[in-house]
Amino acid sequence: MLRRTLLRTSAVFAGSVWLGSPQARVTVGPYGPLQGPDAEGLALPEGFTGRVLARSGRRVAGLTWHSAPGDGACFPDGDGWIYVSNSGLPLLGGVSALRFGAGGDVRDAYRILSGTSLNRAGGATPWHTWLSCEEITRGRVFECDPDGSRSARPRLAMGRFRHEAAAFDPDRQVVYLTEDEPDGCFYRFRPLDWGDLTEGALEVLTTSGAWRAVPSPAALTMATRHQVEDAAHFDRGGGCHYLGGVCHFATKGDGRLWAYEAETGRLDTVSGVRPAHGELFVAGEGEIALVGQGGEVSPFLRLAGDDRRELVGPAFSPDGRRLYFTALRGGGDAAGVDGHTFEVEGPFAHAADR
């Protein structure tokens, strides 16, 4: 049964959710059947190719690639692009970046955030920066420049709590935030000036559906999730994604997917996952599948061998022709530390629309 990371062609949605019944699964999808695995154990449809770009602990373009890779995103960079990747290590987290030329060659690798802890999730801003979130008690949000020319800055007004992911609502000029606690909350941050996250108001969704201000986002004496009496609580908030007036977010503790309608304030669970338009890719343990308009699920790629390898950080290049993701490897105490970052290139249907 598939779960874990949802990826839309326009943005990334990361979380742990169930994708309906096994009967929804089909054998062959629109790209055709999977071919035999390549030398790296990667099975793809005909016409697609894959390669390993970076391995944890090994050098790539002069940089030792980080351990425990997490969420990631792609950003335009002149005639090329940049892929950023979180590191979920305690105390040694942060973010690394790969810079690509127009032909897809790796031109540079560098750090854009260091000295932070458990940076597992985050979100891309509309102004092409990356929010990297600490998943620790009184964790912080850091705004990072993918280019690395400007130092990352903590955005403390966004609250100190066990941050998971962030999603941007440009229509209402707010940022939605999830919290990885068994009784975590669903927040929104209203910047004083859109495009500047330095100052603003942190609010929490309540059981009545109203948003209430968090009295002390710094959480010096009381956790943010306990400061508003009627705050709505969720079982380990995960990834979130805003599109078309709806913010979807996952709860990892119970495997649910929620839909918050920003205009009406209505909040409901979603029984199945279907793309509103375009293609919807789903990364699970050992494979990525494609969800069709009718809710059918078909395999798109599969890694041979240990199916416990979690696939994280999926993102498309700006032209839609390349898909990036990391396979976390290892067992026992080392689980999730060793990561191999892949690139898959081929005739993605949505690439023709860009």
Coordinates of C-alpha atoms in Angstrom, one line a residue:
M1 CA 0.0 0.0 0.0
L2 CA 1.5 3.3 -1.1
R3 CA 1.9 6.2 1.2
R4 CA 4.3 9.0 2.0
T5 CA 5.0 11.9 -0.4
L6 CA 2.7 13.5 -2.9
L7 CA 4.1 15.4 -5.8
R8 CA 2.2 17.7 -8.2
T9 CA 3.8 18.9 -11.4
S10 CA 3.5 22.5 -10.1
A11 CA 4.7 22.0 -6.6
V12 CA 5.6 19.4 -3.9
F13 CA 3.4 18.1 -1.2
A14 CA 5.1 15.9 1.4
G15 CA 3.3 13.8 4.0
S16 CA 2.1 10.4 5.1
V17 CA -1.3 9.5 3.7
W18 CA -3.2 6.5 2.4
L19 CA -4.2 6.5 -1.3
G20 CA -7.5 4.6 -1.2
S21 CA -8.0 0.9 -1.6
P22 CA -5.7 -1.6 -3.3
Q23 CA -8.4 -2.1 -5.9
A24 CA -7.5 1.4 -7.3
R25 CA -4.1 0.2 -8.4
V26 CA -3.6 -0.8 -12.0
T27 CA -0.7 -2.7 -13.6
V28 CA 0.3 -0.4 -16.4
G29 CA 0.1 3.4 -16.5
P30 CA 0.1 6.0 -19.3
Y31 CA 3.9 5.7 -19.7
G32 CA 3.8 2.0 -20.2
P33 CA 5.2 -1.0 -18.2
L34 CA 8.4 -0.7 -16.1
Q35 CA 11.5 -2.1 -17.8
G36 CA 14.1 -4.2 -16.0
P37 CA 16.2 -2.4 -13.3
D38 CA 19.4 -0.6 -14.3
A39 CA 22.8 -0.9 -12.6
E40 CA 21.5 1.2 -9.7
G41 CA 18.4 -1.0 -9.3
L42 CA 16.1 1.7 -10.8
A43 CA 13.2 0.4 -13.0
L44 CA 11.6 2.9 -15.3
P45 CA 9.2 3.0 -18.3
E46 CA 10.7 2.8 -21.8
G47 CA 12.1 6.2 -22.9
F48 CA 13.2 7.3 -19.4
T49 CA 16.7 7.2 -18.0
G50 CA 18.0 7.6 -14.4
R51 CA 21.3 8.3 -12.7
V52 CA 22.6 8.8 -9.2
L53 CA 23.8 12.4 -8.8
A54 CA 25.0 12.3 -5.2
R55 CA 25.6 9.9 -2.4
S56 CA 25.7 10.7 1.3
G57 CA 29.3 11.0 2.6
R58 CA 30.8 11.2 -0.9
R59 CA 32.1 14.1 -2.9
V60 CA 30.0 15.7 -5.6
A61 CA 31.4 18.8 -7.4
G62 CA 33.8 19.4 -4.5
L63 CA 31.2 19.0 -1.7
T64 CA 30.6 16.1 0.6
W65 CA 26.9 15.3 0.1
H66 CA 25.0 15.4 3.4
S67 CA 23.4 12.6 5.3
A68 CA 19.7 12.1 6.1
P69 CA 18.4 14.0 3.0
G70 CA 14.9 15.3 3.4
D71 CA 12.5 17.6 1.5
G72 CA 13.8 19.5 -1.6
A73 CA 12.8 21.8 -4.4
C74 CA 14.1 23.2 -7.7
F75 CA 14.6 26.8 -8.6
P76 CA 15.4 28.6 -11.9
D77 CA 19.0 29.8 -12.3
G78 CA 19.7 31.6 -15.5
D79 CA 19.8 29.0 -18.3
G80 CA 20.0 26.2 -15.7
W81 CA 18.5 25.4 -12.3
I82 CA 19.3 24.6 -8.6
Y83 CA 18.1 21.6 -6.6
V84 CA 18.1 22.2 -2.8
S85 CA 18.0 19.3 -0.3
N86 CA 17.4 19.4 3.5
S87 CA 19.4 17.4 6.0
G88 CA 17.6 15.7 8.8
L89 CA 20.6 15.1 11.0
P90 CA 20.5 16.3 14.7
L91 CA 22.7 19.3 15.3
L92 CA 24.3 19.0 11.9
G93 CA 21.3 19.5 9.7
G94 CA 21.1 22.4 7.2
V95 CA 20.6 22.5 3.5
S96 CA 22.8 21.6 0.5
A97 CA 22.4 22.6 -3.2
L98 CA 23.3 21.3 -6.6
R99 CA 23.6 23.8 -9.5
F100 CA 22.9 22.5 -13.0
G101 CA 23.7 23.9 -16.4
A102 CA 21.3 24.1 -19.3
G103 CA 22.2 20.6 -20.4
G104 CA 21.7 19.1 -17.0
D105 CA 25.4 18.9 -16.0
V106 CA 26.3 19.5 -12.4
R107 CA 28.3 22.7 -12.3
D108 CA 28.6 23.3 -8.5
A109 CA 27.6 21.9 -5.1
Y110 CA 27.5 24.0 -1.9
R111 CA 25.9 24.5 1.5
I112 CA 23.2 27.2 1.9
L113 CA 22.4 26.5 5.6
S114 CA 24.6 25.0 8.4
G115 CA 24.5 24.6 12.1
T116 CA 20.8 23.8 12.5
S117 CA 19.1 20.6 13.6
L118 CA 16.7 18.0 12.0
N119 CA 15.9 20.0 8.9
R120 CA 13.5 17.5 7.3
A121 CA 10.7 19.5 5.7
G122 CA 10.1 23.0 4.4
G123 CA 8.6 24.8 1.4
A124 CA 9.5 27.0 -1.6
T125 CA 8.4 30.6 -1.5
P126 CA 6.8 32.4 -4.5
W127 CA 9.8 34.7 -4.6
H128 CA 12.2 31.7 -5.2
T129 CA 13.7 31.2 -1.7
W130 CA 13.6 28.0 0.3
L131 CA 12.1 27.7 3.8
S132 CA 14.0 25.0 5.8
C133 CA 12.2 24.0 9.0
E134 CA 13.7 22.5 12.2
E135 CA 11.7 19.5 13.5
I136 CA 12.8 20.0 17.1
T137 CA 11.2 21.5 20.2
R138 CA 11.1 25.3 19.7
G139 CA 12.4 24.7 16.2
R140 CA 13.0 27.6 13.8
V141 CA 12.2 28.4 10.2
F142 CA 15.2 29.5 8.1
E143 CA 14.8 31.4 4.8
C144 CA 17.6 30.3 2.4
D145 CA 18.9 31.7 -0.8
P146 CA 19.2 28.8 -3.3
D147 CA 22.1 30.6 -5.0
G148 CA 24.0 30.8 -1.7
S149 CA 25.0 34.4 -2.2
R150 CA 23.0 35.6 0.8
S151 CA 23.2 34.0 4.2
A152 CA 20.2 32.1 5.5
R153 CA 18.1 34.0 8.0
P154 CA 15.8 32.7 10.9
R155 CA 12.2 33.9 10.6
L156 CA 11.4 33.8 14.3
A157 CA 8.0 35.6 13.9
M158 CA 6.8 32.3 12.3
G159 CA 7.0 30.7 15.7
R160 CA 9.2 28.3 17.7
F161 CA 7.8 24.8 17.6
R162 CA 8.4 21.4 16.0
H163 CA 8.0 22.6 12.4
E164 CA 7.2 20.3 9.6
A165 CA 6.2 21.9 6.3
A166 CA 5.1 25.3 4.8
A167 CA 2.8 26.2 2.0
F168 CA 2.1 29.6 0.5
D169 CA -1.3 31.1 -0.3
P170 CA -0.6 34.1 -2.5
D171 CA -4.3 34.9 -2.8
R172 CA -4.7 35.7 1.0
Q173 CA -0.9 36.4 1.4
V174 CA -0.5 33.9 4.2
V175 CA 1.8 30.9 4.9
Y176 CA 0.3 27.7 6.2
L177 CA 2.5 25.7 8.7
T178 CA 2.2 22.2 10.1
E179 CA 3.5 20.8 13.4
D180 CA 4.9 17.4 14.0
E181 CA 3.5 16.7 17.5
P182 CA 0.8 14.1 18.5
D183 CA -1.3 17.1 19.5
G184 CA 0.1 19.5 16.9
C185 CA -1.7 22.4 15.4
F186 CA -2.3 23.9 12.0
Y187 CA -1.0 27.5 11.8
R188 CA -0.9 30.4 9.4
F189 CA 1.5 33.2 9.3
R190 CA 0.4 36.6 8.0
P191 CA 3.5 38.7 7.0
L192 CA 3.4 42.4 7.6
D193 CA 4.6 42.8 4.0
W194 CA 4.1 40.0 1.5
G195 CA 7.6 38.9 0.3
D196 CA 9.2 39.7 3.7
L197 CA 8.8 37.1 6.4
T198 CA 10.7 39.1 9.1
E199 CA 7.5 40.4 10.8
G200 CA 3.9 39.3 11.0
A201 CA 1.2 37.5 13.0
L202 CA 1.2 33.8 13.8
E203 CA -2.3 32.4 14.1
V204 CA -3.7 28.9 15.0
L205 CA -6.8 27.2 13.6
T206 CA -9.4 26.6 16.3
T207 CA -12.2 24.0 16.7
S208 CA -14.7 26.6 15.7
G209 CA -12.9 27.2 12.4
A210 CA -11.7 30.7 13.4
W211 CA -8.1 31.7 13.4
R212 CA -6.8 33.0 16.7
A213 CA -3.5 34.9 17.4
V214 CA -0.8 32.9 19.2
P215 CA 0.1 35.2 22.1
S216 CA 3.7 34.3 22.3
P217 CA 5.2 32.8 19.1
A218 CA 8.6 32.6 20.8
A219 CA 7.1 30.0 23.2
L220 CA 9.5 30.9 26.1
T221 CA 7.2 29.6 28.8
M222 CA 4.5 27.6 27.0
A223 CA 4.4 25.7 23.8
T224 CA 2.5 27.5 20.9
R225 CA 0.1 24.6 20.6
H226 CA -1.1 25.1 24.2
Q227 CA -1.5 28.9 24.2
V228 CA -5.0 29.1 22.6
E229 CA -7.5 27.1 24.6
D230 CA -9.8 26.0 21.7
A231 CA -7.0 25.3 19.2
A232 CA -7.7 22.4 16.9
H233 CA -5.2 19.5 17.4
F234 CA -3.9 17.0 14.8
D235 CA -1.9 13.8 15.0
R236 CA 1.6 14.8 13.8
G237 CA 1.1 17.3 11.0
G238 CA 3.1 16.5 7.9
G239 CA 3.5 17.9 4.4
C240 CA 1.2 20.7 3.1
H241 CA 0.5 22.1 -0.3
Y242 CA -1.7 25.0 -1.5
L243 CA -3.3 25.0 -4.9
G244 CA -6.5 26.6 -6.2
G245 CA -7.9 27.9 -2.9
V246 CA -7.3 24.7 -1.0
C247 CA -4.5 23.8 1.4
H248 CA -4.0 20.1 1.7
F249 CA -2.0 18.8 4.7
A250 CA -1.2 15.3 5.9
T251 CA -1.2 13.9 9.5
K252 CA 1.4 11.2 9.9
G253 CA 0.1 9.8 13.1
D254 CA -3.2 8.6 11.6
G255 CA -2.4 8.7 7.9
R256 CA -5.1 11.2 7.0
L257 CA -5.2 13.9 4.3
W258 CA -7.0 17.1 5.2
A259 CA -8.4 19.8 2.9
Y260 CA -8.7 23.3 4.2
E261 CA -10.8 25.6 1.9
A262 CA -9.3 29.0 2.4
E263 CA -12.3 31.0 1.2
T264 CA -15.0 29.3 3.3
G265 CA -12.8 28.1 6.2
R266 CA -14.2 24.5 5.8
L267 CA -11.9 21.7 6.9
D268 CA -12.5 18.1 5.9
T269 CA -10.6 14.8 5.6
V270 CA -10.1 13.5 2.1
S271 CA -10.8 9.8 1.5
G272 CA -8.8 9.6 -1.7
V273 CA -6.2 11.5 -3.7
R274 CA -6.9 12.7 -7.2
P275 CA -5.2 15.3 -9.3
A276 CA -7.3 18.4 -10.0
H277 CA -5.4 18.7 -13.3
G278 CA -2.1 17.6 -14.8
E279 CA -0.2 14.7 -13.3
L280 CA 0.1 13.6 -9.6
F281 CA 3.1 11.5 -8.6
V282 CA 3.2 9.7 -5.3
A283 CA 6.5 8.6 -3.7
G284 CA 6.3 5.7 -1.3
E285 CA 8.6 3.1 0.1
G286 CA 10.7 1.9 -2.8
E287 CA 8.6 3.4 -5.6
I288 CA 6.9 6.4 -7.2
A289 CA 3.4 5.9 -8.6
L290 CA 1.2 8.0 -10.8
V291 CA -2.4 8.8 -9.8
G292 CA -4.8 9.3 -12.6
Q293 CA -7.9 11.5 -13.0
G294 CA -10.1 8.6 -11.9
G295 CA -8.1 7.8 -8.9
E296 CA -6.3 4.8 -10.4
V297 CA -2.7 4.3 -9.2
S298 CA 0.0 2.9 -11.5
P299 CA 3.8 2.4 -10.9
F300 CA 6.1 5.0 -12.5
L301 CA 9.4 3.9 -11.1
R302 CA 10.6 1.3 -8.6
L303 CA 13.9 0.6 -6.8
A304 CA 14.8 -3.1 -6.7
G305 CA 15.9 -4.6 -3.4
D306 CA 15.0 -3.4 0.0
D307 CA 11.5 -1.9 -0.3
R308 CA 11.9 -0.1 3.1
R309 CA 13.9 2.6 1.4
E310 CA 11.9 5.8 1.8
L311 CA 11.8 8.2 -1.2
V312 CA 12.0 11.9 -0.2
G313 CA 12.6 15.3 -1.6
P314 CA 10.9 14.9 -5.0
A315 CA 10.9 17.9 -7.3
F316 CA 10.8 18.7 -11.0
S317 CA 13.3 20.9 -12.8
P318 CA 11.7 24.2 -14.1
D319 CA 11.2 22.8 -17.6
G320 CA 9.5 19.7 -16.2
R321 CA 11.8 17.2 -18.0
R322 CA 13.7 16.0 -15.0
L323 CA 12.5 14.5 -11.7
Y324 CA 14.8 14.6 -8.6
F325 CA 14.4 12.5 -5.4
T326 CA 16.5 10.8 -2.8
A327 CA 16.3 7.1 -1.7
L328 CA 17.1 6.8 2.0
R329 CA 19.0 3.6 2.8
G330 CA 20.2 1.8 5.9
G331 CA 18.7 -0.3 8.7
G332 CA 18.4 -0.1 12.5
D333 CA 19.9 3.0 14.0
A334 CA 21.3 4.0 10.6
A335 CA 17.9 4.0 8.9
G336 CA 17.4 7.2 6.9
V337 CA 20.9 8.5 7.2
D338 CA 22.5 7.2 4.0
G339 CA 20.8 8.8 0.9
H340 CA 21.3 8.4 -2.8
T341 CA 20.0 11.4 -4.8
F342 CA 18.6 10.4 -8.2
E343 CA 17.7 12.3 -11.4
V344 CA 15.1 10.8 -13.8
E345 CA 14.9 12.3 -17.3
G346 CA 12.3 11.5 -20.0
P347 CA 9.2 12.5 -21.9
F348 CA 7.0 13.7 -19.0
A349 CA 3.6 14.7 -20.4
H350 CA 3.5 18.0 -18.4
A351 CA 6.9 19.1 -19.8
A352 CA 5.3 20.0 -23.2
D353 CA 3.0 22.5 -21.4
R354 CA 5.9 24.5 -20.0

